[in-house]
Short mmCIF file of C-alpha atoms in Angstrom, two decimals:
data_model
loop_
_atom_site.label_atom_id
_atom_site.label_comp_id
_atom_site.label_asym_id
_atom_site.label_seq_id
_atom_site.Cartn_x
_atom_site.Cartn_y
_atom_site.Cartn_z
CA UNK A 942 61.16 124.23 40.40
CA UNK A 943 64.60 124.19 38.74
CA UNK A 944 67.69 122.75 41.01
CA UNK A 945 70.35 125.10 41.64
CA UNK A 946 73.47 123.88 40.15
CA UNK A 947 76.55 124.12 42.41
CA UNK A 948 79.00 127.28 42.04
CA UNK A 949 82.41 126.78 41.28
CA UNK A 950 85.39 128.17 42.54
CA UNK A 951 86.52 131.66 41.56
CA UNK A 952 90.15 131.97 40.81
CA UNK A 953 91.15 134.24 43.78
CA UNK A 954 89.36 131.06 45.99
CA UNK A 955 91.44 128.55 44.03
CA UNK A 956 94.93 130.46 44.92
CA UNK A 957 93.58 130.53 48.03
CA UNK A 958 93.06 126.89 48.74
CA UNK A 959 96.42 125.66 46.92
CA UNK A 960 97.93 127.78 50.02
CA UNK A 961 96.14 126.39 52.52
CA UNK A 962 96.92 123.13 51.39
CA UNK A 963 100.25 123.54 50.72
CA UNK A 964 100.94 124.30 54.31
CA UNK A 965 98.73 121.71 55.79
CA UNK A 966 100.90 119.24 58.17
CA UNK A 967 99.79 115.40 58.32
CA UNK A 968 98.19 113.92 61.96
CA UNK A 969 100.37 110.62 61.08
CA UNK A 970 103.27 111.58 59.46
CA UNK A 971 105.29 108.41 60.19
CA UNK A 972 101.94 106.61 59.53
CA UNK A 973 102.64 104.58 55.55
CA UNK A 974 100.32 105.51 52.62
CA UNK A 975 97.98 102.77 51.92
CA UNK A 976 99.33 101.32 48.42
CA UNK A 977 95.85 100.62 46.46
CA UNK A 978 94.86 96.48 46.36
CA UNK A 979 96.43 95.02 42.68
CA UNK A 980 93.26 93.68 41.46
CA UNK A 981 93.52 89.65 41.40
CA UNK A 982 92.11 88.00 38.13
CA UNK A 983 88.72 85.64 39.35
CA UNK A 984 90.54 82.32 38.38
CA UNK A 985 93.83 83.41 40.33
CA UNK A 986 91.95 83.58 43.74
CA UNK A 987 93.05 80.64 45.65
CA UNK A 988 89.86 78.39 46.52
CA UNK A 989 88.84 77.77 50.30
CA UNK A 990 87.83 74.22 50.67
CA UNK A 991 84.21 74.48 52.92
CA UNK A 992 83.23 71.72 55.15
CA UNK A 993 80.22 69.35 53.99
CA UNK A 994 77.65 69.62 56.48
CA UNK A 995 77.64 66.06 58.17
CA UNK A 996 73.85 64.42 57.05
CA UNK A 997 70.94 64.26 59.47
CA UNK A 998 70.13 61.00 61.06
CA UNK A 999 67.34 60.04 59.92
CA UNK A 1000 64.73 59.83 63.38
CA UNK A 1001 61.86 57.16 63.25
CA UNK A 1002 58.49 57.15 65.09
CA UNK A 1003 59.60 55.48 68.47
CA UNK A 1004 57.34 54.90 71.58
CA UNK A 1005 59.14 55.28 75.45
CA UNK A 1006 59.76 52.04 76.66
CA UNK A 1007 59.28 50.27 72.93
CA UNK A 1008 63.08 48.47 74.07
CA UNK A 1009 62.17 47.54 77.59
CA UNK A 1010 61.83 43.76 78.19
CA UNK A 1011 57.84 42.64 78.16
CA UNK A 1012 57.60 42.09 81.51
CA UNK A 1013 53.83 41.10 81.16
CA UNK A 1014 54.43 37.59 82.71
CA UNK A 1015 54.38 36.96 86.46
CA UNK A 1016 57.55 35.55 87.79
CA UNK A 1017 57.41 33.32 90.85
CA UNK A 1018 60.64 31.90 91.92
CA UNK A 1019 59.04 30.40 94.56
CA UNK A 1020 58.73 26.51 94.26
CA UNK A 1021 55.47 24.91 94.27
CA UNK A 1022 53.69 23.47 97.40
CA UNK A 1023 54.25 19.87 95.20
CA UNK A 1024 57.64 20.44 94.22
CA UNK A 1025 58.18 21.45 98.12
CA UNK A 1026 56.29 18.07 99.21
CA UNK A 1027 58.43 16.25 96.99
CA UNK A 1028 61.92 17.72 97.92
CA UNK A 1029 60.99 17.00 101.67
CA UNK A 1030 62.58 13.92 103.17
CA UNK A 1031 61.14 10.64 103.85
CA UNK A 1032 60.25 10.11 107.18
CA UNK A 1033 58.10 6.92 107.40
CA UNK A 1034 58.82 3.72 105.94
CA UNK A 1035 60.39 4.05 102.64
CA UNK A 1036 58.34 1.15 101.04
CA UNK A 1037 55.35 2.18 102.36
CA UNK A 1038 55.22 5.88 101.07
CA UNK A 1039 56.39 4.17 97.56
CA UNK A 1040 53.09 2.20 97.89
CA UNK A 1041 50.96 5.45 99.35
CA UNK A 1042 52.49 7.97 96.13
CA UNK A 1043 51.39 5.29 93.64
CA UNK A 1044 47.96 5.27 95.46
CA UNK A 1045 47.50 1.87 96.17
CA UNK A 1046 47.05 2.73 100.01
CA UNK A 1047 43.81 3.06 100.84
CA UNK A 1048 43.20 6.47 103.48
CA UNK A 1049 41.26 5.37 106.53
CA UNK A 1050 39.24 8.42 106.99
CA UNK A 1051 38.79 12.10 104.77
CA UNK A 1052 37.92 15.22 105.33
CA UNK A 1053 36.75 17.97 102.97
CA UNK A 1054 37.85 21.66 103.15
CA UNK A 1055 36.78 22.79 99.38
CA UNK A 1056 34.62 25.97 99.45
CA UNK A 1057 35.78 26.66 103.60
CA UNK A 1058 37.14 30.27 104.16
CA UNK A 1059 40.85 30.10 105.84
CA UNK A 1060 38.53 30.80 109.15
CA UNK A 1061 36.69 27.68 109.10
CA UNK A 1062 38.98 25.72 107.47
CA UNK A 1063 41.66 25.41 110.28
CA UNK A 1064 39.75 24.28 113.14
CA UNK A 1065 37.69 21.81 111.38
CA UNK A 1066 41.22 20.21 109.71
CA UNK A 1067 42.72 20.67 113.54
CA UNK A 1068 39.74 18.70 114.83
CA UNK A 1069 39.96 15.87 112.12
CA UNK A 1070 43.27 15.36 112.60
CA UNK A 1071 43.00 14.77 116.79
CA UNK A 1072 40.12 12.62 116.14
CA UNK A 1073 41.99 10.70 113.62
CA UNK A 1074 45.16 10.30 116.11
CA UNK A 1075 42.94 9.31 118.74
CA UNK A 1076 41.09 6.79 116.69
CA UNK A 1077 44.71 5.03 116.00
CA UNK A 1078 44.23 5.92 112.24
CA UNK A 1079 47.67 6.08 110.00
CA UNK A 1080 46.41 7.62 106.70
CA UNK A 1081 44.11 10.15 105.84
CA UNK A 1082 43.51 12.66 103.33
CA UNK A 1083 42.84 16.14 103.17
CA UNK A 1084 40.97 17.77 100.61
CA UNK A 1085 41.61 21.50 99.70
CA UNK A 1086 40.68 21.53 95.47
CA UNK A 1087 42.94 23.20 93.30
CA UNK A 1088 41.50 26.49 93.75
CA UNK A 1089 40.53 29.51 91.69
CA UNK A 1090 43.35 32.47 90.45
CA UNK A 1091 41.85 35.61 91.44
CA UNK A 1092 42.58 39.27 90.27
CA UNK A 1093 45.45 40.01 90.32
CA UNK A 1094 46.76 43.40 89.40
CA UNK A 1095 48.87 43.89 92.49
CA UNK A 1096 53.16 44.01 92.13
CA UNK A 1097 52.99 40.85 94.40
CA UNK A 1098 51.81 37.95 92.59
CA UNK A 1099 49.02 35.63 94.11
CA UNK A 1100 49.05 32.24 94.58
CA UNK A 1101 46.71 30.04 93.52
CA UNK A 1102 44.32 28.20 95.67
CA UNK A 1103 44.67 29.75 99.43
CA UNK A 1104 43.89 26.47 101.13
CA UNK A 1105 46.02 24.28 98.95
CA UNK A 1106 49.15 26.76 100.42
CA UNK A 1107 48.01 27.20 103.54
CA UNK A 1108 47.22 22.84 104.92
CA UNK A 1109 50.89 21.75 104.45
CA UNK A 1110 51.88 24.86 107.20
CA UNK A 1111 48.91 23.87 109.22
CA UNK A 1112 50.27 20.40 109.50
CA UNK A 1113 53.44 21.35 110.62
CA UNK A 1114 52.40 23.94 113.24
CA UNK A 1115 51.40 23.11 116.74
CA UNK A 1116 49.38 21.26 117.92
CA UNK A 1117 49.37 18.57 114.52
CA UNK A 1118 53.22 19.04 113.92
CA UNK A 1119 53.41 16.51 116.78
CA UNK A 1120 51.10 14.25 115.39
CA UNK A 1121 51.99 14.15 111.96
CA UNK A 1122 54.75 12.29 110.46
CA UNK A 1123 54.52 12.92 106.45
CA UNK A 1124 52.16 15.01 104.12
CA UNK A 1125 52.43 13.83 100.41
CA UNK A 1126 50.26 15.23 97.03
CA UNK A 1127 47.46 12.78 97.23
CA UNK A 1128 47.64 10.35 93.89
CA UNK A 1129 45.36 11.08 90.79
CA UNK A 1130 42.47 8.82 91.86
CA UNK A 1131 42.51 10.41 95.11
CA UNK A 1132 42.82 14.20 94.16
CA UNK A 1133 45.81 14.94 92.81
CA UNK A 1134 47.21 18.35 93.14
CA UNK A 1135 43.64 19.22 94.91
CA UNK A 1136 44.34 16.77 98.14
CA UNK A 1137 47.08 15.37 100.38
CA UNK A 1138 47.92 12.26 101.99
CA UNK A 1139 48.68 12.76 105.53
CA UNK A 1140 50.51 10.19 107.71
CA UNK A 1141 50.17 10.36 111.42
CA UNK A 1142 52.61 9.14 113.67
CA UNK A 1143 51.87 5.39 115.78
CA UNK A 1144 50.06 6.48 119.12
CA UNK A 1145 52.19 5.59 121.57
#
């Protein structure tokens, strides 16, 4: 199959058309002709200066909360029950709790709480002590032990050694807070840290 090739114009349809366009009016008259764009040589073209992308910081392996503070340790701003014992004032004789810190006063009587619960603890230390009053005794000690840290896994930390805490309060509560007139760490050769020295008051 051959493709037609286009017919050209005879000369009657030439004459024709110059007429026509001859008296063809413009929609824009007052609209200017476009003048055609003067070609501009390559190196003539002024040169647009594009911004340098700004360089990616460069993002390490990081783990959330890699900056907090280790907070691992327990913090207990509370002071000690022997820092507390110490910081108390002297209320007996000044020479003679000198001579009972150093240990060089012998306790009259003892009694031994180690291995109690909190239960059976306090009315066995209540009883020692009224017996001890009555019996016109000055010094005795108290023995608690140092105690065993537990779990602990809780936001509150836990003291050490429940007894240890909890005889100092004792002796200050009623009915012994009457009877009692100092409670000091026991020395070395009597306990230590695990035991306390307990004054009572003269009977009157």
């Amino acid at each position: 199959m051959t493709t037609r090739r286009p017919r050209g114009l005879r000369p009657d349809e030439q004459e024709l058309w110059q007429r026509i366009a001859a008296s063809a009016q413009p929609l824009h008259p007052s609209r200017p002709l476009a003048e055609p764009k003067a070609h501009v040589p390559a190196h003539q073209v002024p040169q647009v200066d594009v911004p340098k992308k700004k360089p990616r910081p460069e993002v390490q392996d990081f783990r959330i909360g890699q900056s907090a503070p280790d907070l691992a340790f327990r913090m207990d701003l509370a002071p000690s029950v022997s820092d507390q014992l110490a910081a108390a004032p002297v209320r007996m004789d000044h020479k003679t709790h000198k001579t009972m810190t150093r240990g060089r006063l012998e306790p009259e009587a003892r009694i031994d709480l180690h291995g109690m619960t909190m239960a059976e603890a306090h009315p066995e230390l209540t009883h020692f002590i009224l017996r001890s009053a009555a019996s016109g005794r000055r010094l005795v000690l108290v023995i608690t032990g140092k105690g065993k840290r537990g779990l602990d896994n809780g936001p509150i930390p836990q003291r050490q050694g429940v007894l240890r805490h909890q005889v100092p309060q004792w002796l200050t509560m009623p009915p012994l807070g009457t009877l009692v007139l100092q409670v000091v760490q026991a020395h070395l050769k009597h306990g230590g840290a695990g035991a306390y020295y307990v004054y009572l008051r003269r009977g009157r």
